[in-house]
Amino acid sequence: MDSSNKLSPAQFLQQQLQEVISLLEKQQLEKSLLERSPGANYELLETVLRKQQESRLHEKLAALHPADIAYILESLPLDQRKLAWNAIEASDHGQVLVEVSDAVRQTLISSMESEDLATVAENLDADEIAELADDLPKNAMLKILRSLNSEERQHVNAVLAYEDDQVGAFMDFGMITIREDLTLKAIADYIRKLGKLPGHTDKLFVVDQQDVVKGVLPLSRLLTHSPILFVADAMVTDFVQFQVDQDASEASRAFERYDLISAPVVDSKGRLQGRLCVDSILDFIREENDEDRLIQAGVSEEEDLFSSVWKSARNRWSWLLINVTTAFLSTRIIGLFEDTILQLVALASLMPIIAATGGNTGNQTSILIIRSLALGQITPLNVRRLIRKELSLALLNGTFIGLVVGSVAYFLYRDKALAGVMALAMFLNLLVAVVAGLAIPLLRHKFDKDPAAGATVMLTSITDAMGFFIFLGLASVFLL
Amino acid sequence: MDSSNKLSPAQFLQQQLQEVISLLEKQQLEKSLLERSPGANYELLETVLRKQQESRLHEKLAALHPADIAYILESLPLDQRKLAWNAIEASDHGQVLVEVSDAVRQTLISSMESEDLATVAENLDADEIAELADDLPKNAMLKILRSLNSEERQHVNAVLAYEDDQVGAFMDFGMITIREDLTLKAIADYIRKLGKLPGHTDKLFVVDQQDVVKGVLPLSRLLTHSPILFVADAMVTDFVQFQVDQDASEASRAFERYDLISAPVVDSKGRLQGRLCVDSILDFIREENDEDRLIQAGVSEEEDLFSSVWKSARNRWSWLLINVTTAFLSTRIIGLFEDTILQLVALASLMPIIAATGGNTGNQTSILIIRSLALGQITPLNVRRLIRKELSLALLNGTFIGLVVGSVAYFLYRDKALAGVMALAMFLNLLVAVVAGLAIPLLRHKFDKDPAAGATVMLTSITDAMGFFIFLGLASVFLL
């Protein structure tokens, strides 16, 4: 292949996806044609044709990287996804399951027989088995655990023992440990004898007899330093390591700051428990970002592009119902002022501006705060300054937007008092919005809840209800 | 140091930040005390004290990693940030500038003398200089370019030639190239002679005389394969490479899929131009996510936690003004129905529910679409199925939420016709919301605009205006 014509990875993937889809569509089309023209040799013909198509699809998929197969499965609707899944080599099933998103994984696992499930783990590492554990039926998982040797089983259980957001849940066991009293020559010989290094091995971990990590030996030092040096003299002692129970997003920020590829994971006594690699960190960051963004809008992360309509509906109802409930709060507040509105119906027209602008301002503030919390930039030391800044901003914004809105209201209704009430209500509601935009994420963070969860829904409820209350309240005091 | 007591990276950072802040506060306090008690030897005393504090701060900061200093600067308010910046070793200035966020970088650069600016690049690589280029004053940048040798200058210009979202803008030049007709032994000797490998070197690039990449030699193969093998026989020929002008987010997804650490970057003829490493990809993903989320709420990414109030205000006004303008559209729509409202004031109370629920539903849809677009999961082939799914979902959601809202309205006002109008309006507005939630990101994507930009603001305007129009319109037809 002439490398000048090499496709970019994305073009390659798109091409593969299209080829798979056209194979699938052919298969579906032929099947439906046959069903509509039943005859004597229908079954025979169908079997022959199906086998033919299946083997073409099978070949196509067998040549792809598991991550590429995962991408294709995620981009296929349910019926085609199942056809493609059945055309994948059984020995690849495990790797593909590890690569697909949670929601798609569930659709695939639910279509598998229990005996096939018990064998998916055959080509997987302990950390990969642990990743599937949540989604596999209990029976299959027990069978898989029984098929492992005791070290592997211990590794799987180690990973499973940690929460989703702890470093331990993301570690793997592909580390190579060495002793500090060996020479670099001896280490090089040892590696040559191993014959193969686990992926992402950029350094070897130097441990003592208690498995406490004393230092790390980067492969680059092994390659550039004199072979007669002892490990103790060539190793790096100022290295980054993580505790098993540490927060994974802390670890991800450390990977970014120090440009790490791999790092030792230790227990509270400093004993090596596993290894954290940049590929898990990349996955973690992607998932964390996704989750944050979806959860903020009140969508659970489990939804896949082609989840069944029914499943998606339930997924989104909980927040929508909360939203409807809080919206009725606004209704009741407006209800209090129905007499006021009857006396000055322009109020009904103008009140949504106050509410909507409040919602947007509050959103801007809360998103900045959520992001700064995620980056670990907000500390008890600077939070007061931050609050002061956002409040000053709200005063400035409120004055400016209040004047704009007041002027337009005057232009529309030629009523100075109404324009004044409008400007004042806008000013006050922007203050409310910024306070809510600060308070919701900061308080949720303080009580160890996800600061982003449903932030938009909660915030809008507050700015709506308060916006109506302030505007109609001021109107009933000053205008009637 | 007993490694069992080793702080986690985040704890370490927090501790450093607190120590720096307390040093800064002491310095500020002493200064203000001295200013309030002027005397004969005021200047002498002040100089002595200041020197003392400055040198303590200087020592503290000199011991930290540039990324840690960057974190501390980002967490400090403007006045303290400048004090800390002046206490940093001038030779570290460049590295720290590379690490800080864009917004903070501007505050630091604006406080520097032009002669200091010309020397910041002394310890930087070409790709790092290119990263600073946008923020440095033109004069300083010219001086820096003149101080480079011709190869470095060529590298800086190469990176600068690409757009922010192209692979070329993220490449570095720390690659080691080898020829395929050498033995592994010869390569090992060559590396030993180099004495040092650039960070993130997990593979060497095998090029021919035209610099076309023929394969890659992972360090792990160099360490495990027989030294008498030729590179041609040991190298991997099925490797991932990127085009200079390729989309960086495509590249980031390929890094995730194939668990890459580094990869060659080539021009359209396959000739090696540079190297793309996972650390740049991590930074890219973080920035892309941040930007997406902020831009969606109408905040530009340039804002730092402690940007001046004035700067932040201007940053947020453009979208707020768009929002106020569109909100006036809702006002005018309600204005059309003022007579209807006067006849049935309950409408004024109930109408915000229709609008708010529409906004939230549309948001859920648009966020799922924006995220699937970002992951490259939406293709011309599956977009129709996706639209069909979201519309079915809207029908289901609309029926359910419509019934709920209708029932509550009946409970509140004991008016069957009103409840019916409420349910129908909710049903229709949820359809509008989903159509808008699909259309805004998909259309923006189609016309090569950022699908997330201001999505929330636009969407809410549509669901508000249409919600009021549908509800009040139906009411004026059926209830009066």
Short mmCIF file of C-alpha atoms in Angstrom, two decimals, chain A residues 166-475:
data_model
loop_
_atom_site.label_atom_id
_atom_site.label_comp_id
_atom_site.label_asym_id
_atom_site.label_seq_id
_atom_site.Cartn_x
_atom_site.Cartn_y
_atom_site.Cartn_z
CA GLN A 166 -11.26 5.73 42.71
CA VAL A 167 -7.86 5.09 41.17
CA GLY A 168 -8.06 1.38 42.10
CA ALA A 169 -10.95 0.86 39.70
CA PHE A 170 -8.79 1.98 36.77
CA MET A 171 -5.55 0.14 37.49
CA ASP A 172 -4.15 -2.74 35.48
CA PHE A 173 -1.53 -5.30 36.38
CA GLY A 174 0.85 -5.11 33.43
CA MET A 175 3.70 -3.71 35.53
CA ILE A 176 7.22 -5.09 35.55
CA THR A 177 8.91 -4.93 38.93
CA ILE A 178 12.65 -5.05 39.52
CA ARG A 179 15.06 -4.88 42.48
CA GLU A 180 17.48 -2.04 43.04
CA ASP A 181 20.56 -4.22 43.59
CA LEU A 182 20.65 -5.49 39.99
CA THR A 183 22.67 -3.97 37.16
CA LEU A 184 21.04 -2.45 34.09
CA LYS A 185 22.63 -5.26 32.09
CA ALA A 186 20.80 -7.82 34.20
CA ILE A 187 17.53 -5.94 33.71
CA ALA A 188 18.04 -5.80 29.94
CA ASP A 189 18.67 -9.55 29.89
CA TYR A 190 15.58 -10.14 32.01
CA ILE A 191 13.43 -8.14 29.61
CA ARG A 192 14.87 -9.93 26.61
CA LYS A 193 13.95 -13.20 28.28
CA LEU A 194 10.39 -11.95 28.91
CA GLY A 195 10.18 -11.53 25.15
CA LYS A 196 7.35 -9.01 25.32
CA LEU A 197 6.48 -5.88 27.29
CA PRO A 198 2.90 -5.03 28.31
CA GLY A 199 1.44 -2.02 26.46
CA HIS A 200 2.27 1.40 27.90
CA THR A 201 5.43 0.16 29.65
CA ASP A 202 7.54 3.31 29.72
CA LYS A 203 9.13 2.54 33.06
CA LEU A 204 9.87 -0.39 35.36
CA PHE A 205 8.91 -0.19 39.03
CA VAL A 206 11.69 -0.69 41.56
CA VAL A 207 10.33 -2.39 44.71
CA ASP A 208 11.83 -3.72 47.92
CA GLN A 209 11.03 -7.02 49.60
CA GLN A 210 7.82 -5.62 51.09
CA ASP A 211 6.74 -4.52 47.59
CA VAL A 212 7.16 -0.87 48.60
CA VAL A 213 7.99 1.25 45.55
CA LYS A 214 11.48 2.78 45.96
CA GLY A 215 11.76 4.34 42.53
CA VAL A 216 11.10 3.91 38.84
CA LEU A 217 13.46 3.06 36.00
CA PRO A 218 12.36 4.67 32.73
CA LEU A 219 13.07 2.54 29.66
CA SER A 220 14.92 5.53 28.22
CA ARG A 221 17.45 5.31 31.08
CA LEU A 222 17.79 1.58 30.51
CA LEU A 223 18.65 2.36 26.90
CA THR A 224 20.99 5.29 27.48
CA HIS A 225 22.74 4.62 30.79
CA SER A 226 25.81 2.44 31.20
CA PRO A 227 24.86 -1.26 31.53
CA ILE A 228 27.17 -1.74 34.50
CA LEU A 229 25.26 0.79 36.62
CA PHE A 230 23.09 -0.56 39.42
CA VAL A 231 19.36 0.09 39.27
CA ALA A 232 19.67 1.99 42.56
CA ASP A 233 22.00 4.49 40.88
CA ALA A 234 20.02 4.84 37.65
CA MET A 235 16.49 4.96 39.00
CA VAL A 236 14.34 8.06 39.49
CA THR A 237 13.31 8.52 43.11
CA ASP A 238 11.27 11.69 42.61
CA PHE A 239 8.30 10.08 40.87
CA VAL A 240 4.52 10.37 40.99
CA GLN A 241 2.53 7.52 42.53
CA PHE A 242 -1.16 7.18 43.34
CA GLN A 243 -3.05 5.66 46.27
CA VAL A 244 -5.60 2.98 45.39
CA ASP A 245 -8.40 4.89 47.09
CA GLN A 246 -7.51 8.27 45.64
CA ASP A 247 -9.94 10.27 43.51
CA ALA A 248 -9.52 9.30 39.84
CA SER A 249 -10.11 12.84 38.60
CA GLU A 250 -7.24 14.02 40.80
CA ALA A 251 -5.10 11.36 39.16
CA SER A 252 -6.21 12.44 35.70
CA ARG A 253 -5.13 16.00 36.42
CA ALA A 254 -1.75 14.75 37.64
CA PHE A 255 -1.33 12.80 34.38
CA GLU A 256 -1.99 16.02 32.45
CA ARG A 257 0.29 18.15 34.60
CA TYR A 258 3.26 15.83 34.64
CA ASP A 259 2.73 14.28 31.16
CA LEU A 260 2.71 10.75 32.58
CA ILE A 261 2.34 7.53 30.59
CA SER A 262 2.21 5.10 33.51
CA ALA A 263 2.52 5.37 37.28
CA PRO A 264 2.55 2.95 40.22
CA VAL A 265 -0.60 2.55 42.33
CA VAL A 266 0.11 1.79 45.99
CA ASP A 267 -1.82 1.01 49.17
CA SER A 268 -1.67 3.08 52.34
CA LYS A 269 1.64 1.46 53.29
CA GLY A 270 3.25 2.31 49.94
CA ARG A 271 3.09 -1.28 48.65
CA LEU A 272 2.63 -1.71 44.92
CA GLN A 273 -0.93 -2.75 44.02
CA GLY A 274 -1.07 -2.10 40.30
CA ARG A 275 -0.39 0.38 37.56
CA LEU A 276 -2.29 3.36 36.18
CA CYS A 277 -1.82 4.11 32.46
CA VAL A 278 -2.64 7.06 30.27
CA ASP A 279 -5.07 5.04 28.13
CA SER A 280 -7.34 4.46 31.15
CA ILE A 281 -6.99 8.15 31.98
CA LEU A 282 -8.07 9.14 28.48
CA ASP A 283 -11.13 6.90 28.76
CA PHE A 284 -11.85 8.27 32.21
CA ILE A 285 -11.67 11.90 31.06
CA ARG A 286 -13.92 11.24 28.08
CA GLU A 287 -16.48 9.45 30.24
CA GLU A 288 -16.35 12.04 32.99
CA ASN A 289 -16.93 14.86 30.54
CA ASP A 290 -19.77 13.07 28.83
CA GLU A 291 -21.42 12.21 32.07
CA ASP A 292 -21.10 15.75 33.40
CA ARG A 293 -22.63 17.27 30.36
CA LEU A 294 -25.51 14.81 30.08
CA ILE A 295 -26.29 14.79 33.77
CA GLN A 296 -26.41 18.56 33.79
CA ALA A 297 -29.26 18.44 31.28
CA GLY A 298 -30.95 15.62 33.16
CA VAL A 299 -30.05 12.73 30.84
CA SER A 300 -28.51 9.65 32.42
CA GLU A 301 -25.25 8.57 30.81
CA GLU A 302 -26.55 5.08 30.07
CA GLU A 303 -28.45 6.14 27.00
CA ASP A 304 -27.12 5.05 23.61
CA LEU A 305 -27.92 6.71 20.31
CA PHE A 306 -30.28 3.90 19.41
CA SER A 307 -31.61 2.92 22.83
CA SER A 308 -35.19 1.81 22.53
CA VAL A 309 -37.64 4.69 22.64
CA TRP A 310 -39.20 3.28 25.79
CA LYS A 311 -35.86 3.07 27.60
CA SER A 312 -34.86 6.58 26.54
CA ALA A 313 -38.22 7.92 27.66
CA ARG A 314 -37.90 6.54 31.17
CA ASN A 315 -34.34 7.79 31.26
CA ARG A 316 -35.46 11.35 30.70
CA TRP A 317 -38.72 11.41 32.60
CA SER A 318 -37.38 11.76 36.10
CA TRP A 319 -35.84 15.18 35.45
CA LEU A 320 -38.70 16.29 33.23
CA LEU A 321 -41.15 15.49 36.01
CA ILE A 322 -39.05 17.41 38.50
CA ASN A 323 -39.06 20.23 36.00
CA VAL A 324 -42.85 20.12 35.57
CA THR A 325 -43.26 20.10 39.33
CA THR A 326 -41.05 23.13 39.83
CA ALA A 327 -42.75 24.85 36.89
CA PHE A 328 -46.04 24.50 38.76
CA LEU A 329 -44.37 26.46 41.53
CA SER A 330 -43.99 29.34 39.06
CA THR A 331 -47.64 28.86 38.14
CA ARG A 332 -48.73 29.22 41.74
CA ILE A 333 -46.60 32.35 42.13
CA ILE A 334 -48.15 33.94 39.06
CA GLY A 335 -51.55 32.76 40.33
CA LEU A 336 -51.05 34.96 43.39
CA PHE A 337 -50.87 37.98 41.12
CA GLU A 338 -53.75 37.21 38.75
CA ASP A 339 -55.57 40.36 39.91
CA THR A 340 -52.52 42.45 39.19
CA ILE A 341 -52.27 40.98 35.70
CA LEU A 342 -55.96 41.67 35.04
CA GLN A 343 -55.33 45.31 35.88
CA LEU A 344 -52.22 45.57 33.70
CA VAL A 345 -52.07 42.79 31.12
CA ALA A 346 -48.73 44.03 29.73
CA LEU A 347 -47.20 42.36 32.78
CA ALA A 348 -48.10 38.94 31.35
CA SER A 349 -46.27 39.78 28.16
CA LEU A 350 -43.18 41.15 29.84
CA MET A 351 -42.66 38.66 32.65
CA PRO A 352 -41.04 35.88 30.55
CA ILE A 353 -38.10 38.14 29.66
CA ILE A 354 -37.18 38.52 33.31
CA ALA A 355 -37.36 34.78 33.85
CA ALA A 356 -35.51 33.70 30.70
CA THR A 357 -32.63 36.17 31.05
CA GLY A 358 -32.20 35.14 34.68
CA GLY A 359 -31.96 31.49 33.61
CA ASN A 360 -29.27 32.19 31.05
CA THR A 361 -27.16 34.37 33.35
CA GLY A 362 -27.31 31.80 36.12
CA ASN A 363 -26.29 29.12 33.66
CA GLN A 364 -23.20 31.05 32.60
CA THR A 365 -22.11 31.40 36.21
CA SER A 366 -22.82 27.80 37.19
CA ILE A 367 -21.00 26.37 34.19
CA LEU A 368 -17.87 28.38 34.99
CA ILE A 369 -18.03 27.18 38.59
CA ILE A 370 -18.64 23.54 37.64
CA ARG A 371 -15.68 23.65 35.30
CA SER A 372 -13.39 25.29 37.84
CA LEU A 373 -14.44 22.71 40.42
CA ALA A 374 -13.61 19.97 37.93
CA LEU A 375 -10.17 21.47 37.37
CA GLY A 376 -9.60 21.71 41.12
CA GLN A 377 -9.08 25.46 40.88
CA ILE A 378 -11.56 26.37 43.59
CA THR A 379 -10.12 26.15 47.06
CA PRO A 380 -11.45 27.27 50.43
CA LEU A 381 -8.85 30.05 50.15
CA ASN A 382 -10.07 31.67 46.98
CA VAL A 383 -13.76 30.91 47.05
CA ARG A 384 -14.62 34.15 48.82
CA ARG A 385 -12.81 36.24 46.23
CA LEU A 386 -14.57 34.31 43.50
CA ILE A 387 -17.97 34.96 45.00
CA ARG A 388 -17.15 38.63 45.31
CA LYS A 389 -16.13 38.76 41.65
CA GLU A 390 -19.27 37.04 40.39
CA LEU A 391 -21.46 39.30 42.52
CA SER A 392 -19.78 42.46 41.20
CA LEU A 393 -20.31 41.06 37.74
CA ALA A 394 -23.98 40.50 38.51
CA LEU A 395 -24.32 44.14 39.66
CA LEU A 396 -22.73 45.37 36.44
CA ASN A 397 -24.67 42.98 34.20
CA GLY A 398 -27.90 43.70 36.04
CA THR A 399 -27.49 47.45 35.61
CA PHE A 400 -26.67 47.16 31.93
CA ILE A 401 -29.27 44.55 30.94
CA GLY A 402 -31.81 46.19 33.26
CA LEU A 403 -31.37 49.52 31.44
CA VAL A 404 -31.65 47.87 28.03
CA VAL A 405 -34.79 45.98 28.98
CA GLY A 406 -36.32 48.98 30.72
CA SER A 407 -35.74 51.13 27.63
CA VAL A 408 -37.33 48.60 25.28
CA ALA A 409 -40.30 48.20 27.65
CA TYR A 410 -40.71 52.00 27.63
CA PHE A 411 -40.50 52.04 23.84
CA LEU A 412 -43.22 49.34 23.65
CA TYR A 413 -45.67 50.61 26.25
CA ARG A 414 -44.71 54.29 26.79
CA ASP A 415 -45.08 53.81 30.54
CA LYS A 416 -42.19 55.15 32.66
CA ALA A 417 -43.26 53.40 35.86
CA LEU A 418 -43.62 50.08 34.05
CA ALA A 419 -40.20 50.52 32.46
CA GLY A 420 -38.71 51.28 35.87
CA VAL A 421 -40.25 48.20 37.45
CA MET A 422 -38.99 46.13 34.53
CA ALA A 423 -35.42 47.42 34.93
CA LEU A 424 -35.43 46.93 38.69
CA ALA A 425 -36.91 43.43 38.43
CA MET A 426 -34.30 42.46 35.86
CA PHE A 427 -31.53 43.81 38.07
CA LEU A 428 -32.78 41.87 41.10
CA ASN A 429 -33.40 38.64 39.20
CA LEU A 430 -29.90 38.67 37.73
CA LEU A 431 -28.58 38.91 41.29
CA VAL A 432 -30.77 35.95 42.26
CA ALA A 433 -29.55 34.06 39.19
CA VAL A 434 -25.88 34.57 39.99
CA VAL A 435 -26.36 33.64 43.64
CA ALA A 436 -28.18 30.45 42.57
CA GLY A 437 -25.58 29.76 39.86
CA LEU A 438 -22.85 30.00 42.51
CA ALA A 439 -24.70 28.26 45.32
CA ILE A 440 -26.03 25.15 43.53
CA PRO A 441 -22.68 23.74 42.35
CA LEU A 442 -20.69 24.97 45.37
CA LEU A 443 -23.13 23.52 47.91
CA ARG A 444 -23.50 20.23 46.04
CA HIS A 445 -19.71 20.00 45.89
CA LYS A 446 -19.44 20.75 49.59
CA PHE A 447 -21.77 17.87 50.40
CA ASP A 448 -19.83 15.55 48.08
CA LYS A 449 -22.52 15.40 45.41
CA ASP A 450 -21.82 15.80 41.70
CA PRO A 451 -21.94 19.61 41.28
CA ALA A 452 -23.30 19.32 37.73
CA ALA A 453 -26.25 16.97 38.32
CA GLY A 454 -29.43 18.58 37.05
CA ALA A 455 -27.89 22.01 37.63
CA THR A 456 -29.71 23.51 34.66
CA VAL A 457 -33.12 22.21 35.73
CA MET A 458 -32.74 23.40 39.32
CA LEU A 459 -31.35 26.74 38.31
CA THR A 460 -34.07 27.50 35.80
CA SER A 461 -36.75 26.66 38.35
CA ILE A 462 -35.32 29.14 40.80
CA THR A 463 -34.79 31.95 38.29
CA ASP A 464 -38.28 31.42 36.82
CA ALA A 465 -40.10 31.39 40.13
CA MET A 466 -38.13 34.30 41.58
CA GLY A 467 -38.31 36.26 38.33
CA PHE A 468 -42.10 36.13 38.28
CA PHE A 469 -42.34 36.85 41.98
CA ILE A 470 -40.03 39.85 41.89
CA PHE A 471 -41.52 41.36 38.75
CA LEU A 472 -45.20 40.87 39.63
CA GLY A 473 -44.55 41.76 43.26
CA LEU A 474 -42.85 45.05 42.35
CA ALA A 475 -45.60 45.75 39.82
#
